[in-house]
PDB file of C-alpha atoms and ligand atoms in Angstrom:
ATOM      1  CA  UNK A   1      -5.255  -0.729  32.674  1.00 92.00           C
ATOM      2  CA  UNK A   2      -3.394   2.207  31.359  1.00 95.00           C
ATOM      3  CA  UNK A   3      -3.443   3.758  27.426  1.00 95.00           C
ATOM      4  CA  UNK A   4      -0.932   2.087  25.122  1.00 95.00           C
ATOM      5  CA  UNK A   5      -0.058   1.949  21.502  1.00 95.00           C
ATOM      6  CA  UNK A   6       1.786  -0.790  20.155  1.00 95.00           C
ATOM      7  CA  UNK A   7       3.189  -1.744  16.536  1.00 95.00           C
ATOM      8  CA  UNK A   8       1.888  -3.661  13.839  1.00 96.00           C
ATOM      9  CA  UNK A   9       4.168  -4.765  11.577  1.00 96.00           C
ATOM     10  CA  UNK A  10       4.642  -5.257   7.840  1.00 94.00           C
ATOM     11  CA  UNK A  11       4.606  -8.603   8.250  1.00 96.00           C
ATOM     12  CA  UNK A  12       0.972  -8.527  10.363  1.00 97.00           C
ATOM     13  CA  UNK A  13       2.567  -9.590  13.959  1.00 98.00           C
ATOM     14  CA  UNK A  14       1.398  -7.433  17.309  1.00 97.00           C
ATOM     15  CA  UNK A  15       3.974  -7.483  20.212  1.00 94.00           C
ATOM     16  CA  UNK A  16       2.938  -7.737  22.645  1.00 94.00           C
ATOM     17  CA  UNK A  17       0.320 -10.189  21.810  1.00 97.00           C
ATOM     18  CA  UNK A  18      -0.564 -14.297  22.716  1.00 97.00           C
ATOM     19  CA  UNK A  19      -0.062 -16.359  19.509  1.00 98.00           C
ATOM     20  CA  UNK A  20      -1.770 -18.613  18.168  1.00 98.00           C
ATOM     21  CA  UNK A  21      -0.451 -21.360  15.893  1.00 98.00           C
ATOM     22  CA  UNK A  22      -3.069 -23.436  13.817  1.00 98.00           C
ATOM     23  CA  UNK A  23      -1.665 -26.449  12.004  1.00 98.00           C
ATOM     24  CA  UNK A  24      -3.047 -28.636   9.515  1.00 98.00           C
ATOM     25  CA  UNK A  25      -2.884 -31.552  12.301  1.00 98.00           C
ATOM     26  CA  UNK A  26      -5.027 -29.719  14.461  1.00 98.00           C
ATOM     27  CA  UNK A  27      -7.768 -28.266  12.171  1.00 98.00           C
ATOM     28  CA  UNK A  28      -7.866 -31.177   9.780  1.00 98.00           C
ATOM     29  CA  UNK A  29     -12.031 -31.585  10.244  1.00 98.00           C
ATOM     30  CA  UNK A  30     -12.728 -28.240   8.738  1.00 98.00           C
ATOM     31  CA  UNK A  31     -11.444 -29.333   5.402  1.00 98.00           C
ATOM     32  CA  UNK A  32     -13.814 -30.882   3.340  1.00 97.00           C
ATOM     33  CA  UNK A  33     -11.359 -33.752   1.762  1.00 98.00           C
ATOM     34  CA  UNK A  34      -9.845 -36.188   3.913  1.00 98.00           C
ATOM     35  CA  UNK A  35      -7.763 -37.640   1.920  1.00 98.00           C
ATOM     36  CA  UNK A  36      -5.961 -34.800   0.556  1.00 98.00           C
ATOM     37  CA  UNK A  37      -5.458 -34.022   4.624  1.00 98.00           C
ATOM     38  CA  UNK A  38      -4.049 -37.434   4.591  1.00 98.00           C
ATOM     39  CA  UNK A  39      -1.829 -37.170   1.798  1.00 98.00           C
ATOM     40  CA  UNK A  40       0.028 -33.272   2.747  1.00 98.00           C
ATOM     41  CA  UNK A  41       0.494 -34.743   6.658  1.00 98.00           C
ATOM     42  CA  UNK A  42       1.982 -38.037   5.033  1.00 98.00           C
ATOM     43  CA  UNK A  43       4.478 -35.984   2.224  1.00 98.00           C
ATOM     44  CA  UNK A  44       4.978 -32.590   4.328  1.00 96.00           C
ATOM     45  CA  UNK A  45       4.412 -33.393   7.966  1.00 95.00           C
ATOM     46  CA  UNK A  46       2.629 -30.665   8.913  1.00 97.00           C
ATOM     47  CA  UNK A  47       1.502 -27.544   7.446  1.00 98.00           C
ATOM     48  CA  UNK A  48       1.124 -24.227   9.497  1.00 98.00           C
ATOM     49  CA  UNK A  49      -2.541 -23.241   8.223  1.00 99.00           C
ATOM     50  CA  UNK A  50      -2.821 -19.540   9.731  1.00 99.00           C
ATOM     51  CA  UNK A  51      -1.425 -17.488  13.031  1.00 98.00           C
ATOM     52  CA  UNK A  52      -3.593 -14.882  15.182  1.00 98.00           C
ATOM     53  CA  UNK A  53      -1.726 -12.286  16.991  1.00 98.00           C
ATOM     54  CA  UNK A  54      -4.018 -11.872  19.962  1.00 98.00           C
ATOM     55  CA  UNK A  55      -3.779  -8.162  21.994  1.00 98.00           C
ATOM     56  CA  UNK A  56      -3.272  -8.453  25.814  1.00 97.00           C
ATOM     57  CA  UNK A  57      -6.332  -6.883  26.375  1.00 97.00           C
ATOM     58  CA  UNK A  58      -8.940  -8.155  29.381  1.00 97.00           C
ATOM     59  CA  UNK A  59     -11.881 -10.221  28.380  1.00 97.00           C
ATOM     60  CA  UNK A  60     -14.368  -7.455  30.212  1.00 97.00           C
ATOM     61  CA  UNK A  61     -17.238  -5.838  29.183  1.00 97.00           C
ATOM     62  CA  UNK A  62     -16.429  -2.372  27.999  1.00 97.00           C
ATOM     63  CA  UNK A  63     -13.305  -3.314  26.682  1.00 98.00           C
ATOM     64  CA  UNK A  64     -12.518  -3.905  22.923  1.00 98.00           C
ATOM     65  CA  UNK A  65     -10.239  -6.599  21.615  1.00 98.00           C
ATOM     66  CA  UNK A  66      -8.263  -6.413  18.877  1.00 98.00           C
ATOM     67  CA  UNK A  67      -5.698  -9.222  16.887  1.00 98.00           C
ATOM     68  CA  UNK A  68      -4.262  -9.179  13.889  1.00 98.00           C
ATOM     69  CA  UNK A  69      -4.512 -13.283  11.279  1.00 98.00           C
ATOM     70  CA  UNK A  70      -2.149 -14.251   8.946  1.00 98.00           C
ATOM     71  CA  UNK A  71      -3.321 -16.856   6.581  1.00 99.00           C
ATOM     72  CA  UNK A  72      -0.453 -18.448   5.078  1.00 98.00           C
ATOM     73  CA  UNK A  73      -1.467 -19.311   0.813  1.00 98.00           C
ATOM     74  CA  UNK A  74      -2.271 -22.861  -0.545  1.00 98.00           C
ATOM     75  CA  UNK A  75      -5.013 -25.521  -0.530  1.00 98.00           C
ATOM     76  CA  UNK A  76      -5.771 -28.304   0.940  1.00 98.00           C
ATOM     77  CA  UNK A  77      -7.483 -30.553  -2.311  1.00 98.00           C
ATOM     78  CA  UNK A  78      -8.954 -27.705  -4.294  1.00 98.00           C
ATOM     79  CA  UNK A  79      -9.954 -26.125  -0.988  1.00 98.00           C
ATOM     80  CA  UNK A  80      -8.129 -22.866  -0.142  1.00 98.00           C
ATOM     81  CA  UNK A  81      -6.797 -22.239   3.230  1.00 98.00           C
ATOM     82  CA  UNK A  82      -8.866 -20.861   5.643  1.00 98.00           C
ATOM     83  CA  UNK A  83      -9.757 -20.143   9.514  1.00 99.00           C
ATOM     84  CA  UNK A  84     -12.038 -22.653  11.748  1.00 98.00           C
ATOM     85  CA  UNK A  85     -14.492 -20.230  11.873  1.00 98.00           C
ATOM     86  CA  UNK A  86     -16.756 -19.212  15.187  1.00 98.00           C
ATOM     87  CA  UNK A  87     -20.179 -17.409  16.590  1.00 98.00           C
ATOM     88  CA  UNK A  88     -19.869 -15.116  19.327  1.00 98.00           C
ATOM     89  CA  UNK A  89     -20.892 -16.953  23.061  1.00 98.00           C
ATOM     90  CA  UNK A  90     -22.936 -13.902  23.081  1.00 98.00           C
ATOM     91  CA  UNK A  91     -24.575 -14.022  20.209  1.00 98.00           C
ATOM     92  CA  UNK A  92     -25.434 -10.000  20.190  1.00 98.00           C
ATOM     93  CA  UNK A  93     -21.997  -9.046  19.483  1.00 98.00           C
ATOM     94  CA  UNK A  94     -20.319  -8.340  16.055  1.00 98.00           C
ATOM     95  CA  UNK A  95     -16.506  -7.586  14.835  1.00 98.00           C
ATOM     96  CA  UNK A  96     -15.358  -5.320  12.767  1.00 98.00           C
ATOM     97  CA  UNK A  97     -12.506  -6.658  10.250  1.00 98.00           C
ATOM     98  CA  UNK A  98      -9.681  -4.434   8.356  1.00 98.00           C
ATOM     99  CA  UNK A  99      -8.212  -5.713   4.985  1.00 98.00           C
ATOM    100  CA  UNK A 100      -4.000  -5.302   5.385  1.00 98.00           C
ATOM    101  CA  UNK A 101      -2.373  -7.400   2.861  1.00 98.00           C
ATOM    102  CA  UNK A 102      -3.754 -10.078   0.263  1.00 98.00           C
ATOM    103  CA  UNK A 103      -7.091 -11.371  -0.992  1.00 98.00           C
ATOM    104  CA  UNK A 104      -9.566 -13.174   0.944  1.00 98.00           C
ATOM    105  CA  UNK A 105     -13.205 -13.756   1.618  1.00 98.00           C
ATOM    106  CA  UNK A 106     -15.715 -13.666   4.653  1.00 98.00           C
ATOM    107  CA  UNK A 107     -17.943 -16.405   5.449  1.00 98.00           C
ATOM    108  CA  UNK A 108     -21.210 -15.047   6.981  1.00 98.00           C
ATOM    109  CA  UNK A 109     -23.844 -17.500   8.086  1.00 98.00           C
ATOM    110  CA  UNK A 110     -26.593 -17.315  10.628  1.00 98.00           C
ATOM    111  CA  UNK A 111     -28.044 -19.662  12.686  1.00 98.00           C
ATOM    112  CA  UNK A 112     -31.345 -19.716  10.929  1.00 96.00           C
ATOM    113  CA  UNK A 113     -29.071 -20.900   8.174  1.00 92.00           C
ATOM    114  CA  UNK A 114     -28.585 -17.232   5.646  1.00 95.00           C
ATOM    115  CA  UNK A 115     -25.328 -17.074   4.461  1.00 96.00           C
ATOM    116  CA  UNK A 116     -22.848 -14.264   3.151  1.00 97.00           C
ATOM    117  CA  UNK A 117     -19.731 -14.534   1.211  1.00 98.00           C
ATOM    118  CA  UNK A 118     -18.095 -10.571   1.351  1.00 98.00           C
ATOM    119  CA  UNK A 119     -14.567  -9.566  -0.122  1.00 98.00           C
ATOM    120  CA  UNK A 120     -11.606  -9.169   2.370  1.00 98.00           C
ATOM    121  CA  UNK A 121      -8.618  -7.478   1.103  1.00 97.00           C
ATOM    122  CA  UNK A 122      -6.082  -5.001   1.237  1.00 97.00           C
ATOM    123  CA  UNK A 123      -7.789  -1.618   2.145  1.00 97.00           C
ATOM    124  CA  UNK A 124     -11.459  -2.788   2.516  1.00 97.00           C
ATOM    125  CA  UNK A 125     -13.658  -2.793   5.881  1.00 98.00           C
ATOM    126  CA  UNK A 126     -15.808  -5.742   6.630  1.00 98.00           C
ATOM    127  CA  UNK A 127     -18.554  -5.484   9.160  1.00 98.00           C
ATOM    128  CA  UNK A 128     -19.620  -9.012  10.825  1.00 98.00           C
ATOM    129  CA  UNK A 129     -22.952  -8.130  12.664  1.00 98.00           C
ATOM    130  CA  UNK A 130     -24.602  -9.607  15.891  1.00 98.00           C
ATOM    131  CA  UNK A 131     -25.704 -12.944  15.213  1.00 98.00           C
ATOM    132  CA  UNK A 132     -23.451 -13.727  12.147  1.00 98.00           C
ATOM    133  CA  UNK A 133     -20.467 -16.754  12.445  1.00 98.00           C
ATOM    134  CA  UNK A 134     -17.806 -16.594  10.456  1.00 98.00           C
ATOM    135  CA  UNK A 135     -14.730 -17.859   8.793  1.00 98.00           C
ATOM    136  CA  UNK A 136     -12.179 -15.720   6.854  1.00 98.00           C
ATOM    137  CA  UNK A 137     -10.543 -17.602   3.843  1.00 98.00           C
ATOM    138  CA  UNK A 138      -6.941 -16.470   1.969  1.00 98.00           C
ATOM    139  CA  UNK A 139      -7.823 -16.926  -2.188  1.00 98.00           C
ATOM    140  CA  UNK A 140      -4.948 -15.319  -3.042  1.00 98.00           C
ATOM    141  CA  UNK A 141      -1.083 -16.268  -3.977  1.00 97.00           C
ATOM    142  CA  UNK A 142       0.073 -14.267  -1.098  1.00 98.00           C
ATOM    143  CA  UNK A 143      -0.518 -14.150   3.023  1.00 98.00           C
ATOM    144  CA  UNK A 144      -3.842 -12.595   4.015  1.00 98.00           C
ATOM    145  CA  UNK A 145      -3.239 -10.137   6.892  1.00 98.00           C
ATOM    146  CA  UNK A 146      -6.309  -8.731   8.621  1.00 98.00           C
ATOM    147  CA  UNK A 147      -6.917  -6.579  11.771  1.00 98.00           C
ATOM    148  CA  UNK A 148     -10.176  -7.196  13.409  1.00 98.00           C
ATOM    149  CA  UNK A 149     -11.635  -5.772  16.598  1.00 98.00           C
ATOM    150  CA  UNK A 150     -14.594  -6.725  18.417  1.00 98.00           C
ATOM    151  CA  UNK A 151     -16.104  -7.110  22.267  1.00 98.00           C
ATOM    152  CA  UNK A 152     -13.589  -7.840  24.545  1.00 98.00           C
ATOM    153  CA  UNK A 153     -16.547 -10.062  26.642  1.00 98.00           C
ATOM    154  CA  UNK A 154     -17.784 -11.550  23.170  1.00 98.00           C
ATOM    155  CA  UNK A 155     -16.759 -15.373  23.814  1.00 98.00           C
ATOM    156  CA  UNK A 156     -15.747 -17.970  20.567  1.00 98.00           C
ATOM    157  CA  UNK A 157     -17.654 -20.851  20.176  1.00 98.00           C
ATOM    158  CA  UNK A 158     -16.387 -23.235  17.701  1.00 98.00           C
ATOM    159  CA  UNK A 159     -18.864 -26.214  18.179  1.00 98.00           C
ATOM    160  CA  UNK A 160     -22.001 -24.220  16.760  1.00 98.00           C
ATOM    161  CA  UNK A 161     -19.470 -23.414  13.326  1.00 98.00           C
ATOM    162  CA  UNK A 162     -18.328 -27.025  13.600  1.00 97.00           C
ATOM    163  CA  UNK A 163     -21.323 -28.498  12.878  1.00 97.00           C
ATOM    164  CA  UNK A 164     -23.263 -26.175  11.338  1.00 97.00           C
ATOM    165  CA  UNK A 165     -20.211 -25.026   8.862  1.00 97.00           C
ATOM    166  CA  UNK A 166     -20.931 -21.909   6.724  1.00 97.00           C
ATOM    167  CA  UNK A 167     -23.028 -23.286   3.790  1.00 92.00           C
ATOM    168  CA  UNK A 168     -20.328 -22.761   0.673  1.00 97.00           C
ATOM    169  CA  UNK A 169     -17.058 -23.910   0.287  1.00 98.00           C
ATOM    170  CA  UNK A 170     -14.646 -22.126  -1.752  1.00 98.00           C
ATOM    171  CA  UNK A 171     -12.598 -23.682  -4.378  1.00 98.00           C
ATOM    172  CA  UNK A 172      -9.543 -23.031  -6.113  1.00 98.00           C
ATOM    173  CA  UNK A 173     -10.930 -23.020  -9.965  1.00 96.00           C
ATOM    174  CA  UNK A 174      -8.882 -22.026 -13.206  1.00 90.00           C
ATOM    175  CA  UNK A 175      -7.046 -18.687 -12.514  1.00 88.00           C
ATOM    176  CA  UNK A 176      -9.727 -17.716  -9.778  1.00 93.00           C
ATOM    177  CA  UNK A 177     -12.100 -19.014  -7.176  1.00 97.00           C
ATOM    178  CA  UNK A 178     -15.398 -20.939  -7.409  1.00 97.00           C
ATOM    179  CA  UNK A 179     -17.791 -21.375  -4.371  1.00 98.00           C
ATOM    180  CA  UNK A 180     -19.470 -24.655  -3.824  1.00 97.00           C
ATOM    181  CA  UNK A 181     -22.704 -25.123  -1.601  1.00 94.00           C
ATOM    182  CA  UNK A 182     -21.699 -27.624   1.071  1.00 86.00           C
ATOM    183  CA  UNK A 183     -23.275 -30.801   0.957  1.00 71.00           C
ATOM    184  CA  UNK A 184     -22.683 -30.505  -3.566  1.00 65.00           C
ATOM    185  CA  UNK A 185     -20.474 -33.226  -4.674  1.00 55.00           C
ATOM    186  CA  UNK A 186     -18.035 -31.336  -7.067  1.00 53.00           C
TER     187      UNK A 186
HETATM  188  C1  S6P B   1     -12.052 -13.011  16.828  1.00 92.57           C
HETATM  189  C2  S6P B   1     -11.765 -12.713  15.377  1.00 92.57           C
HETATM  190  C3  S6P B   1     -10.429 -13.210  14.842  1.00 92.57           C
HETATM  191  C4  S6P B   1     -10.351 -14.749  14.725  1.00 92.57           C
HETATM  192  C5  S6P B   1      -9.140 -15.211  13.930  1.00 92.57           C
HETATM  193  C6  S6P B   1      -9.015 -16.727  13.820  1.00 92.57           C
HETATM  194  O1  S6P B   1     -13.360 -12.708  17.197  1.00 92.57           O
HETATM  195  O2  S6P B   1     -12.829 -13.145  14.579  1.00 92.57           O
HETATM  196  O3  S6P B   1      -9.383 -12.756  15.639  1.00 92.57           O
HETATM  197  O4  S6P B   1     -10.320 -15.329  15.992  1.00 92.57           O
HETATM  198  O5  S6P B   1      -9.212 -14.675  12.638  1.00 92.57           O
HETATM  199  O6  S6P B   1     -10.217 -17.323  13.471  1.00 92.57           O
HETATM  200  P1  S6P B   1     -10.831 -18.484  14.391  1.00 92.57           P
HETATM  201  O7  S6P B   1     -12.146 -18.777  13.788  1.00 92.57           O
HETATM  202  O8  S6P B   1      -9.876 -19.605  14.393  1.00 92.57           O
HETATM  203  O9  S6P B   1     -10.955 -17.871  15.785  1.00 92.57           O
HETATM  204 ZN1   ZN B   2     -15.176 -13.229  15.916  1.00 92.57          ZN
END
């Protein structure tokens, strides 16, 4: 593979880059109410939830991937959009994430069942360290655009996040945000 640079644009898309699309239809489970899925596939059809600009990069060891995530604003209930979340296959590998546009949060939790909650937003640096799953959510009124970069030989499981989740839930609440630990009845 030879050196390249490649543009990121205002807007948060890489090109070239794979895309990938997450509706509402297809990551319905990771909300917590059901029946406000229900009701938003019945009046709007479907919703596109968030987009991931992958980079065209091999999945080798030495090599570092990179993608850029839009989440696109709104709620699902009182629950704010958000990502399906994922641990590393390898589990000794972290990420490194890159605030572009908008307000959101990151979702740390460990297996042993610790869990994070750090800000994500324009400007600001998150680290994500070996061992840590995680979901990034948008809180704000506006799309939240974020570079991250990690091991190109890392792996994504989605099973372990599935049904372990990330132990808070975050809530739309007055003019701002309120987290909720999971398994609370609001
Ligand atoms: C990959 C990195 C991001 C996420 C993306 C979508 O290691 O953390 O590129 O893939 O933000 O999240 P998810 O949980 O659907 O892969
Ligand atoms: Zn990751």
């Amino acid at each position: 593979m030879k050196p390249f640079a490649q543009i990121l644009t205002e807007q948060g898309t890489l090109q070239p880059a794979s895309v990938l699309r997450r509706y509402l239809s297809q990551i319905r489970h990771i909300f917590a109410n059901q029946r406000a899925v229900e009701a938003i596939l019945k009046s709007e059809g479907d919703r596109l939830v968030y987009e991931v600009y992958v980079a065209e990069i091999p999945e080798a060891e030495g090599h570092v991937a990179y993608s850029t995530t839009i989440i696109y604003p709104g709620q699902v209930g009182d629950e704010y959009h958000m990502t399906k979340g994922h641990f590393h296959v390898r589990r000794g590998t972290g990420e490194v994430y890159f605030g572009l546009r908008g307000r959101g949060l990151l979702l740390l939790r460990r297996e042993e069942g610790d869990s994070e909650v750090v800000p994500l937003e324009e400007g600001s640096v998150a680290y994500v360290p070996p061992f840590w799953g995680h979901r990034t959510v948008n809180i704000g009124q506006e799309p939240l655009i974020f570079f991250a970069a990690w091991p190109a030989d890392a792996g994504h499981d989605y099973e372990t996040a599935e049904r372990l989740g990330f132990g808070v839930r975050v809530l739309h609440a007055g003019r701002g945000y309120r987290l909720e630990r999971e398994g609370e009845e609001p």
